[in-house]
Amino acid sequence: MRQSMPTPAAASEAIPASQRVTRLLGERLELVEDLWETVLRSECPPEQAERLLRLKQLSDPDEADVTGAIVQLIREMDLAEAIAAARAFSLYFQLVNILEQHIEEDSYLDSLRNQENGPSDPFLPALANQTDPATFRQLFARLRSLNVPPAQLEKLLRTLDLRLVFTAHPTEIVRHTVRHKQRRVATLIQKLEQGSGLNCLERQGLRLQLEEEIRLWWRTDELHQFKPTVLDEVDYALHYFQQVLFDAMPQLRDRIRAALKLSYPDVEPPRDSFCTFGSWVGSDRDGNPSVTPDITWRTACYQRQLMLERYLKAVNELSDQLSISMQWSQVSPALLESLEMDRLRFPEIYEERAARYRLEPYRLKLSYTMERLRLTHQRNQQLADAGWESPCDGSAPPPPMGGSMAPAPTQELHYSTVDEFRYDLELIQDSLERTGLSCESLQHLISQAQIFAFCLASLDIRQESTRHSDALDELSRYLQLAVPYGEMDEAQRVEWLLSEIQTRRPLLPPTAKWSAATAETFAVFRMLQRLQQEFGSRICRTYVISMSHTVSDLLEVLLLAKEAGLVDPLAQRAGLLVVPLFETVEDLQRAPAVMGTLFRHPFYLALLGSDGGQPLQEVMLGYSDSNKDSGFLSSNWEIHKAQIALQRLAIEHGVALRIFHGRGGSVGRGGGPAYQAILAQPSGTLSGRIKITEQGEVLASKYSLPELALYNLETVTTAVLQNSLVSSPVDETPSWNELMGRLAARSRDHYRALVHDNPDLVAFFQQVTPIEEISKLQISSRPARRKSGAKDLSSLRAIPWVFGWTQSRFLLPSWFGVGAALQEELDQDPGQLELLRLLYQRWPFFRMLISKVEMTLSKVDLDLAHHYVQALGRSENREAFEAIFQSIAAEFGLTRDLVRAITGHSRLLDGDPALQLSVDLRNRTIIPLGFLQVALLRRLRDQNRQPPMSETSASSSDDGRTYSRSELLRGALLTINGIAAGMRNTG
């Protein structure tokens, strides 16, 4: 479900923006419900359509005995009708999602139209405590009113570095095909909503087109027909770049420059590439055997292909536009000189085009540019077909580990780097400017080349730490070391690794035979070296080590990188930035000690490269596994403390620190409104640098529409600027930190008592949530469990862990343990409630925590969750499961009451009426889907417990009808789709 709705300031409007959003949702919902009903009546038999509409009507809060009536209606359905019901409600929620995205987009546009130069309200909250997202114009006006010095702002803008990393491993449940249909429907709805100048016939035509598109959508299968490959996931993630971000990024640049000119006209704007993108899709190999070196290579080639195709199109359009004749305009000597060089380099192009463009130098220059792009595209296709182990220059294969690679030949006709392409474009721009002309399309293309280069997004390699130690252990045994690597203690490992990294002597025998896992580990580093040689270091410079525990975990990667030629020990340079990912609470607590040991080694510091003259260290903090391990409150507090400790350590050693936040889409995995989350980061830890994962499940809600994408990018940028410039001393308040320490420890104890110490919890989770059926969804190339066959909690990934609790409406990972911790504090001192209220008002970190818990609690439906327990729990577990449910219910009631006491809200989400309305709507309407899911899961599992039978065989269900397993599974999976659409997130 949507985590936040924008509430921009609109001084000229008569009503607050949040009330306006609420009103629009109510008004436009009529259109969606009317379309939905029309399509059901046209696509379903009359009696079935009436039952489906009745099922929707039963979700109305005014209906009496909702549960009994819904259960009875579902019991009367056969499987075909149950599947139709699941599809109908899924369609309804997806239409509502489209509607809300348009409202968010419209609200953002209104805020841009209505904002004034400077804050209109003298009673605005202190900037450090502001919670409503700010536009560039609003933020710079506020900073000017606070007398923030221009030099201070310019210094920050000069080093501003935002990196958004797209991932695929969360459960992206909507098919690519359905996404295309959603966009067509969204476009038609937008035309209809904004068509105040349309006549009746035009409006009627749009309405008929809408019905037609939704009917086509209805007849399209929502379920993936096959398990997506990694390259399918790559294609899905890159769609947002092709459709939205490529054109949106130059607009972001223009908006920040225009806003600066109003409030800080003398401040130099940031470089165009202040916000860039990364990707894990095709390079994240942690637990995904499908991500091979070949797949990563093909991903990089595919990304470059997309960029080259966009550049070819843009240059072709520029050629149409820049028809300037030398008879009427001067041309710079530098451009004329470059044309002469191009004539010598491309005589065929000169012979073909010189007569036509004899007096049109810009078109002639762009002809040469297009030819170089075409040759670059051709080379890229050859490399994609040949693979990463193909010869670099046609003369020799790449060397084995321990070797070095010769540089690529010079004077190539294609573009070997994006800088060469930009140089040609800037020659044209300089010549135009010298004659008093400008070209916005050209400036946008230069900006796009700076932001996306030829690689589109940087690929982060991620691998689990034991893969490296296992490979080195195998190597040490082959070399017959006195003590094999696997038997060394940590001190011995560090000593041996450092000695080996600092020598050029090859360690890996080129002809040795290795196990499959070790051979692939070595191959990844050879492929990385080949990638950087061909694409430049920007394509893949970061290597993330998941489950990092010790110093040796980082040094292992550096040693393997050295063997592949990515580290030069004599020059003390590294072509790879090694990034530890600290995930569990214990690892978060240990992180400062690990990094402190590394920073005390001058050789390690030298390998870090530089950021503004300082060594740059990136550290990733994991929200998902720490939450699964210790609960929401403990996880967030340990991450908060780790950031402060790491920043202090970095300052002490003169290191620039970039924190990489591994946030998920759901609150249980670190998700939530990005603006508030960034403001809640400890003061002084950003310094204009941040890196954040954008999970696959939230990409559509953030980047499917151009203005939505710009809204997200602008508010992330303003939040980073705001946090970096406006210090908040409250993070250093000792008594507040002590209070949070107590709350986190108590919350963790309570959470672990249920999740880790209760012997029945794993069975409870497996039986009363659709976790096993989720694993059968063809939605991800990565397995749901880290270890095949294992059924314990530790092997289960955090994503399906959250997904299962969300489907059954418990949402337990996002709040459990918070109430017990707060109550224990109040039991010892009831007066602490006033302090908690003060923290909510004054401390962005605490306000963010409570707001996330409040939002999650508003989505919990314990009545429906109890139905899952009673209907799906096996009879032998009934007593144990009921005890678990009662424990969860008691904690829910306690948490809800204390959150309301702290916020002062009589109802959850009273502070955000628009979000409250959306949640209420979804909570009501999703109820029938929950009961449908339970009914289908029960029938399916009853069959699964019987002896094996052929696919066409059937057994009798409790309604007297018979169904095959595949039919029942299909119905259950469709309800999972529908609930995911209704909740607007999965895992």
Coordinates of N, CA and C in Angstrom, one line a residue, residues 31 100 111 168 172 308 364 465 578 785 883 952 963:
L31 N -15.4 7.2 -10.6 CA -15.1 6.8 -12.0 C -14.5 5.4 -12.0
E100 N -4.6 6.8 -7.5 CA -3.8 7.5 -6.5 C -2.5 8.1 -7.0
S111 N 1.7 22.0 -6.4 CA 2.7 22.7 -5.5 C 3.7 23.5 -6.2
A168 N 15.9 -6.2 -7.9 CA 14.9 -7.0 -8.4 C 14.4 -8.1 -7.5
E172 N 8.4 -8.7 -7.2 CA 7.7 -7.9 -8.1 C 6.6 -8.8 -8.7
L308 N 22.9 3.7 -26.2 CA 23.4 4.0 -27.5 C 22.2 4.2 -28.4
L364 N 26.7 18.3 -40.4 CA 27.8 17.5 -40.9 C 28.5 16.8 -39.6
S465 N 29.7 -13.5 2.1 CA 31.1 -13.5 2.5 C 31.8 -14.9 2.5
V578 N 35.4 -2.0 -2.1 CA 34.9 -3.1 -1.4 C 34.0 -2.5 -0.3
R785 N 14.6 -19.3 -0.2 CA 15.4 -19.6 0.9 C 16.9 -19.6 0.5
A883 N -2.6 -19.7 21.3 CA -1.8 -19.0 22.3 C -0.9 -18.0 21.6
T952 N -4.6 -34.7 -13.3 CA -6.0 -34.6 -13.7 C -6.9 -35.2 -12.6
Y963 N -11.6 -30.5 -7.6 CA -10.7 -29.7 -8.3 C -9.3 -30.3 -8.4

